[in-house]
Coordinates of C-alpha atoms and ligand atoms in Angstrom, one line a residue:
M1 CA -19.5 -14.1 -4.3
S2 CA -15.7 -14.6 -4.7
D3 CA -14.1 -17.9 -3.7
H4 CA -10.7 -16.3 -3.0
L5 CA -9.8 -16.6 0.7
F6 CA -8.4 -13.1 0.7
I7 CA -11.5 -11.4 -0.8
R8 CA -13.8 -13.3 1.5
A9 CA -11.8 -12.2 4.5
C10 CA -11.9 -8.6 3.3
F11 CA -15.7 -8.8 3.5
R12 CA -15.6 -10.7 6.9
E13 CA -17.0 -13.9 5.4
P14 CA -15.9 -17.1 7.1
V15 CA -12.7 -18.6 5.8
E16 CA -11.0 -22.0 6.6
R17 CA -7.7 -20.2 7.4
T18 CA -6.2 -16.7 7.6
P19 CA -5.1 -15.3 4.2
V20 CA -1.6 -13.8 4.0
W21 CA 0.4 -11.5 1.7
L22 CA 3.1 -8.9 2.3
M23 CA 3.3 -5.2 1.5
R24 CA 6.2 -4.7 -0.9
Q25 CA 6.3 -8.5 -1.5
A26 CA 8.0 -7.9 -4.9
G27 CA 11.4 -6.3 -4.6
R28 CA 15.0 -6.3 -3.8
Y29 CA 15.1 -9.1 -1.1
M30 CA 14.3 -11.6 -4.0
A31 CA 17.2 -12.7 -6.3
E32 CA 14.7 -13.0 -9.2
Y33 CA 14.0 -9.2 -8.9
H34 CA 17.7 -8.4 -9.3
E35 CA 17.8 -10.2 -12.6
F36 CA 15.4 -7.6 -14.1
R37 CA 16.8 -4.7 -12.0
E38 CA 20.3 -5.2 -13.6
K39 CA 18.8 -4.5 -17.0
Y40 CA 16.3 -1.7 -16.2
T41 CA 15.8 1.3 -14.0
F42 CA 13.0 1.0 -11.4
L43 CA 10.7 3.3 -13.4
E44 CA 11.5 1.4 -16.6
M45 CA 10.4 -1.8 -14.9
C46 CA 7.1 -0.1 -13.9
K47 CA 6.5 1.1 -17.4
K48 CA 7.1 -2.2 -19.3
P49 CA 3.9 -4.2 -18.8
K50 CA 5.5 -7.5 -19.4
V51 CA 8.3 -6.9 -16.9
A52 CA 5.9 -5.4 -14.3
A53 CA 3.7 -8.5 -14.7
E54 CA 6.6 -10.9 -14.4
I55 CA 7.8 -9.2 -11.2
T56 CA 4.3 -9.1 -9.7
L57 CA 4.2 -12.9 -10.1
Q58 CA 7.7 -13.6 -8.6
P59 CA 6.6 -13.6 -4.9
V60 CA 3.4 -15.4 -5.8
R61 CA 5.4 -18.3 -7.2
A62 CA 8.1 -18.2 -4.5
L63 CA 6.2 -17.7 -1.3
G64 CA 2.7 -19.2 -1.6
V65 CA 0.9 -15.9 -0.6
D66 CA -2.9 -15.5 -1.1
A67 CA -2.8 -12.4 -3.2
A68 CA -0.7 -10.7 -5.9
I69 CA -0.1 -6.9 -5.8
L70 CA 0.5 -5.0 -8.9
F71 CA 4.2 -4.0 -9.3
S72 CA 4.3 -0.3 -9.6
D73 CA 4.8 2.7 -7.3
I74 CA 2.6 5.3 -5.6
L75 CA 4.6 8.0 -7.4
V76 CA 3.6 6.8 -10.9
P77 CA 0.5 9.0 -11.0
V78 CA 2.4 11.9 -9.5
E79 CA 4.7 11.8 -12.5
A80 CA 1.6 11.7 -14.7
M81 CA 0.3 14.9 -12.9
G82 CA 3.4 16.6 -14.4
M83 CA 6.2 16.3 -11.8
K84 CA 9.6 15.0 -12.7
V85 CA 10.3 11.9 -10.5
D86 CA 13.6 10.1 -10.0
F87 CA 14.3 7.1 -7.9
M88 CA 17.8 7.6 -6.6
E89 CA 19.8 4.5 -5.8
N90 CA 19.7 4.0 -2.0
L91 CA 18.3 7.5 -1.5
G92 CA 14.6 6.9 -2.3
P93 CA 12.5 9.0 -4.6
K94 CA 13.3 12.6 -5.6
L95 CA 10.7 15.0 -7.0
H96 CA 12.0 18.0 -8.8
K97 CA 10.5 21.5 -8.3
P98 CA 8.4 20.7 -5.2
V99 CA 4.9 22.1 -5.0
R100 CA 4.9 25.1 -2.7
T101 CA 2.6 27.8 -4.1
P102 CA -0.9 28.1 -5.6
E103 CA 0.6 28.5 -9.0
D104 CA 2.5 25.2 -8.5
V105 CA -0.8 23.5 -7.7
E106 CA -2.5 25.2 -10.7
A107 CA 0.2 23.8 -13.0
L108 CA -0.5 20.2 -12.1
E109 CA -2.8 18.2 -14.4
I110 CA -5.5 15.6 -13.5
P111 CA -4.3 12.9 -15.9
E112 CA -6.5 10.5 -17.8
P113 CA -5.1 7.1 -16.8
E114 CA -5.7 5.6 -20.2
E115 CA -3.6 8.3 -21.8
K116 CA -0.9 8.9 -19.3
M117 CA -0.5 5.5 -17.5
P118 CA -1.7 2.9 -20.1
F119 CA 1.2 0.7 -19.1
V120 CA -0.3 0.1 -15.6
L121 CA -3.6 -0.9 -17.1
E122 CA -1.8 -3.1 -19.6
A123 CA 0.2 -4.8 -16.8
I124 CA -3.1 -5.5 -14.9
K125 CA -4.6 -7.2 -17.9
L126 CA -1.4 -9.3 -18.4
I127 CA -1.2 -10.3 -14.7
K128 CA -4.9 -11.3 -14.6
E129 CA -4.4 -13.5 -17.6
K130 CA -1.4 -15.2 -16.0
L131 CA -3.2 -15.6 -12.7
S132 CA -6.1 -17.3 -14.6
G133 CA -8.4 -16.8 -11.6
E134 CA -6.3 -18.7 -9.2
L135 CA -5.4 -15.7 -7.0
P136 CA -6.8 -12.2 -6.7
L137 CA -4.8 -9.1 -7.8
I138 CA -4.6 -6.1 -5.6
G139 CA -4.3 -2.7 -7.3
F140 CA -3.3 0.4 -5.3
S141 CA -2.7 4.1 -5.0
G142 CA -1.1 6.4 -2.4
A143 CA -3.6 8.3 -0.2
P144 CA -3.8 12.0 -0.8
F145 CA -1.9 13.0 2.3
T146 CA 1.0 10.6 1.6
L147 CA 1.2 11.8 -2.1
A148 CA 0.9 15.5 -1.1
S149 CA 3.8 15.0 1.3
Y150 CA 6.1 13.7 -1.5
M151 CA 5.0 16.5 -3.8
I152 CA 5.5 19.3 -1.3
E153 CA 8.7 18.0 0.4
G154 CA 10.2 16.9 -2.9
G155 CA 11.0 13.4 -1.5
G156 CA 10.8 11.5 1.8
S157 CA 10.9 13.5 5.1
R158 CA 11.4 13.1 8.8
D159 CA 9.4 16.0 10.0
F160 CA 7.2 17.0 7.0
R161 CA 8.0 20.6 7.7
Y162 CA 7.0 22.0 4.3
T163 CA 3.8 19.8 4.1
K164 CA 2.6 21.0 7.5
E165 CA 3.7 24.5 6.8
M166 CA 1.5 24.7 3.8
M167 CA -1.3 23.0 5.7
F168 CA -1.1 25.6 8.5
S169 CA -0.1 28.7 6.6
Q170 CA -1.8 28.3 3.2
P171 CA -4.8 25.9 4.0
E172 CA -6.6 26.8 0.8
T173 CA -3.5 25.9 -1.3
F174 CA -3.2 22.7 0.6
A175 CA -6.9 21.8 0.1
F176 CA -6.6 22.7 -3.6
L177 CA -3.7 20.3 -3.9
M178 CA -5.5 17.5 -2.0
K179 CA -8.5 17.9 -4.2
K180 CA -6.5 17.6 -7.4
I181 CA -4.7 14.5 -6.0
G182 CA -8.1 13.1 -4.9
R183 CA -9.6 13.5 -8.4
T184 CA -6.5 11.9 -9.9
V185 CA -6.6 9.0 -7.6
V186 CA -10.3 8.3 -8.1
K187 CA -9.8 8.2 -11.9
Y188 CA -6.7 6.1 -11.5
L189 CA -8.2 3.5 -9.2
N190 CA -11.4 3.3 -11.2
A191 CA -9.3 2.6 -14.3
Q192 CA -7.5 -0.2 -12.4
I193 CA -10.8 -1.6 -11.4
K194 CA -12.0 -1.5 -15.0
A195 CA -8.8 -3.2 -16.1
G196 CA -9.6 -6.1 -13.7
V197 CA -8.0 -5.7 -10.2
D198 CA -9.9 -7.6 -7.5
A199 CA -9.1 -5.4 -4.6
I200 CA -7.7 -1.9 -3.9
Q201 CA -5.2 -0.8 -1.2
I202 CA -4.8 2.9 -0.4
F203 CA -1.4 3.5 1.2
D204 CA -1.4 6.3 3.8
S205 CA 2.2 5.6 4.7
W206 CA 3.0 9.0 6.3
V207 CA -0.4 10.1 7.8
G208 CA 0.9 9.2 11.3
C209 CA 2.9 12.4 11.4
L210 CA -0.3 14.4 12.0
A211 CA -2.1 15.5 15.1
P212 CA -5.6 14.0 15.2
E213 CA -7.3 17.4 14.9
D214 CA -5.2 18.3 11.8
Y215 CA -6.1 14.9 10.3
S216 CA -9.8 15.7 11.0
E217 CA -9.6 19.2 9.6
H218 CA -7.3 18.7 6.5
V219 CA -7.2 15.1 5.5
I220 CA -10.0 12.8 6.3
N221 CA -12.6 14.2 3.9
H222 CA -10.2 13.8 1.0
T223 CA -9.5 10.2 1.7
S224 CA -13.2 9.4 2.3
E225 CA -14.2 11.1 -1.0
I226 CA -11.9 8.8 -2.9
I227 CA -13.2 5.7 -1.2
S228 CA -16.8 6.7 -1.8
G229 CA -16.0 7.6 -5.4
L230 CA -14.8 4.1 -6.3
N231 CA -16.8 1.7 -8.5
G232 CA -17.2 -1.9 -7.5
K233 CA -18.7 -1.4 -4.0
G234 CA -19.4 -4.8 -2.3
E235 CA -17.3 -6.6 -5.0
V236 CA -13.9 -4.9 -5.0
P237 CA -12.9 -4.5 -1.4
V238 CA -10.9 -1.4 -0.3
I239 CA -8.1 -1.7 2.2
Q240 CA -7.0 1.6 3.8
F241 CA -3.5 1.2 5.2
V242 CA -2.8 3.9 7.8
N243 CA 0.8 3.8 9.1
Q244 CA 1.7 5.1 12.6
A245 CA -1.9 6.2 13.2
S246 CA -2.6 4.0 16.3
T247 CA -3.3 7.2 18.3
F248 CA -6.2 8.0 16.0
L249 CA -7.3 4.7 14.5
E250 CA -11.0 5.3 15.4
L251 CA -10.9 8.5 13.3
A252 CA -8.8 7.1 10.4
S253 CA -11.2 4.1 10.0
K254 CA -14.1 6.5 9.6
A255 CA -12.4 7.6 6.3
G256 CA -13.7 4.3 5.0
G257 CA -12.6 1.0 3.5
D258 CA -13.7 -2.5 4.1
V259 CA -10.4 -3.3 5.7
I260 CA -8.1 -1.2 7.8
G261 CA -4.4 -2.0 7.5
I262 CA -2.3 -1.3 10.7
D263 CA 1.3 -1.2 11.8
W264 CA 2.8 -3.1 14.7
R265 CA 2.9 -0.2 17.2
I266 CA -0.4 -1.3 18.6
T267 CA -1.6 -4.9 19.4
L268 CA -4.0 -6.3 16.8
D269 CA -6.8 -6.9 19.3
E270 CA -6.6 -3.4 20.7
A271 CA -6.6 -2.0 17.2
W272 CA -9.6 -4.0 16.1
K273 CA -11.6 -2.8 19.1
K274 CA -10.8 0.8 18.0
I275 CA -11.6 0.2 14.4
G276 CA -14.8 -1.6 15.2
Y277 CA -15.7 -5.3 14.4
D278 CA -17.8 -4.2 11.4
K279 CA -14.5 -3.8 9.5
S280 CA -11.8 -6.3 8.6
I281 CA -8.3 -5.7 9.8
Q282 CA -4.9 -6.3 8.1
G283 CA -1.6 -6.7 9.8
N284 CA 0.5 -6.5 11.8
L285 CA 3.9 -8.2 12.2
D286 CA 7.0 -5.9 12.6
P287 CA 8.9 -6.4 9.4
V288 CA 12.1 -6.7 11.3
V289 CA 10.9 -9.9 13.0
L290 CA 11.7 -11.5 9.7
F291 CA 15.4 -11.1 10.5
A292 CA 15.0 -13.2 13.7
P293 CA 15.5 -17.0 14.2
Q294 CA 12.7 -19.4 13.2
Y295 CA 11.3 -19.9 16.7
M296 CA 10.9 -16.2 17.2
I297 CA 9.1 -15.7 13.8
E298 CA 6.7 -18.6 14.6
S299 CA 6.0 -17.3 18.1
K300 CA 5.3 -13.7 16.9
V301 CA 3.0 -14.9 14.1
R302 CA 1.1 -17.1 16.5
G303 CA 0.8 -14.2 18.9
I304 CA -1.0 -12.1 16.3
L305 CA -3.2 -15.0 15.2
E306 CA -4.2 -15.6 18.8
Q307 CA -5.2 -11.9 19.2
A308 CA -7.4 -12.2 16.1
G309 CA -9.0 -15.0 18.0
G310 CA -10.4 -16.8 15.0
R311 CA -12.8 -13.9 14.3
D312 CA -13.8 -13.5 10.6
G313 CA -12.1 -10.6 8.8
H314 CA -8.3 -10.9 9.6
I315 CA -5.8 -10.7 6.8
F316 CA -2.3 -11.4 7.9
N317 CA 0.4 -9.0 6.7
L318 CA 3.4 -7.1 7.9
G319 CA 2.9 -3.7 9.6
H320 CA 4.8 -2.0 6.8
G321 CA 6.8 -3.1 3.7
V322 CA 9.2 -6.0 3.8
H323 CA 12.8 -4.8 4.2
R324 CA 15.3 -5.1 1.3
D325 CA 17.7 -7.6 2.9
T326 CA 15.1 -9.9 4.4
P327 CA 16.0 -13.6 4.0
V328 CA 13.4 -15.2 1.7
E329 CA 13.5 -18.4 3.8
N330 CA 12.1 -16.4 6.7
V331 CA 9.3 -15.0 4.7
K332 CA 8.4 -18.5 3.7
I333 CA 8.4 -19.5 7.4
M334 CA 6.1 -16.7 8.2
V335 CA 3.6 -17.7 5.4
K336 CA 3.7 -21.3 6.4
T337 CA 3.2 -20.6 10.0
V338 CA 0.1 -18.4 9.2
K339 CA -1.4 -21.1 7.1
E340 CA -0.8 -24.0 9.5
F341 CA -1.5 -22.3 12.8
S342 CA -4.7 -20.5 11.6
K343 CA -6.1 -23.7 10.2
R344 CA -5.5 -25.5 13.5
M345 CA -7.2 -22.6 15.4
Ligands
CP3_401 O1 4.0 -4.2 -2.7 C1 4.5 -4.5 -3.8 O2 5.2 -5.5 -4.0 C2 4.1 -3.7 -5.0 C3 5.1 -2.7 -5.4 C4 5.2 -1.4 -4.6 C5 6.4 -0.6 -4.7 N1 6.2 0.5 -4.0 C6 7.7 -1.0 -5.3 C7 8.9 -0.3 -5.1 C8 4.3 -0.7 -3.8 C9 2.9 -1.1 -3.4 C10 4.9 0.5 -3.5 C11 4.3 1.6 -2.7 C12 5.1 2.7 -2.2 N2 6.1 3.4 -2.8 C13 4.8 3.3 -0.9 C14 3.7 2.9 0.0 C15 4.2 1.7 0.8 C16 5.1 2.0 1.9 O3 6.2 1.4 1.9 O4 4.8 2.9 2.8 C17 5.7 4.4 -0.8 C18 5.9 5.3 0.4 C19 6.5 4.4 -2.0 C20 7.6 5.4 -2.3 C21 8.8 4.7 -2.6 N3 9.2 4.0 -3.7 C22 10.0 4.8 -1.8 C23 10.1 5.5 -0.4 C24 11.0 4.0 -2.4 C25 12.4 3.9 -2.0 C26 12.6 3.1 -0.8 C27 13.1 1.7 -1.2 O5 12.6 0.7 -0.7 O6 14.1 1.8 -1.9 C28 10.4 3.5 -3.6 C29 11.1 2.6 -4.6 C30 10.5 1.3 -4.8 N4 9.1 1.0 -4.9 C31 11.2 0.0 -4.9 C32 10.2 -1.0 -5.1 C33 10.5 -2.4 -5.4 C34 12.7 -0.1 -4.9 C35 13.2 0.3 -6.3 C36 14.6 -0.3 -6.6 O7 14.6 -1.4 -7.2 O8 15.5 0.4 -6.4

């Protein structure tokens, strides 16, 4: 049995206070990040294990969070599948030659992580050494729908027009793509587990654009196949983060995972009721609260902890990634409030 607060909470074991970390906790809101970023492109930073390890540890040292998350990106395995990926300054990711036809899907490969992404596995080993058992390390992947949407759109999207068009007009092609992504993700996550990560988070950042019936018909099986294909059951907890899915949380939580990560568009207690108390829950502060005055941050954090009501299995987090201009001082206030208030409860 793990003695990390975070891992225990993932398995709904009793904890003396609520564990806390932040999605995208390493990044541009930290001055230390910019020191590296001036020297390298974002992808270079992901591909240099020593740099990736160092950046992973920056928020751990600065903030007092209860878990580290591997510094990388959900699009790293997409590049390994054969697409050309660029991170454009202030524009987000761009994927060249988006996937639109059966031939496009056919041309994608299912990469061996050890061959195509050895730098990720190397970074994990380095980070684990540096953490020397004091904190757990979270590995991650994008969920099939979120990855498919980047691959089909060629980047971020507001309406996911091409993704849904393929889903509705060429369902076999869409399913073929989702299968290939699924097989890639299972191999990739199992390689991360073998390299030493203590937990896994699957980011389904854009799944909330779907109608519940389309999620049921075209997506849920692919996500649940990944989760059931992971090694380390009962030891390496799986967090399934589903963004903007509060209208179909019951359904999404059926895809699996020990923990369901939620956004802030639903109250935590209402969400937990929908997910079921046999699962842990992660969330759910609106990241923009971190731009507010101290009393407001404290009050919003306490509100969420009160909704969790001292029940086992709550991990405090934001409802989505931390914004790039967030004041670091405010993140520290959030972390401190979670620790102190949840202990008192
Ligand atoms: O959480 C962490 O600290 C680990 C690092 C991490 C990054 N991306 C670093 C990053 C993680 C877990 C991700 C996941 C990721 N990447 C997601 C899922 C989480 C979410 O936010 O929904 C998504 C959708 C992506 C795709 C992606 N990568 C986008 C849309 C962008 C551009 C937006 C932005 O913030 O600039 C990235 C780039 C990216 N990924 C940066 C970082 C630190 C910024 C790169 C830079 O320095 O320019």
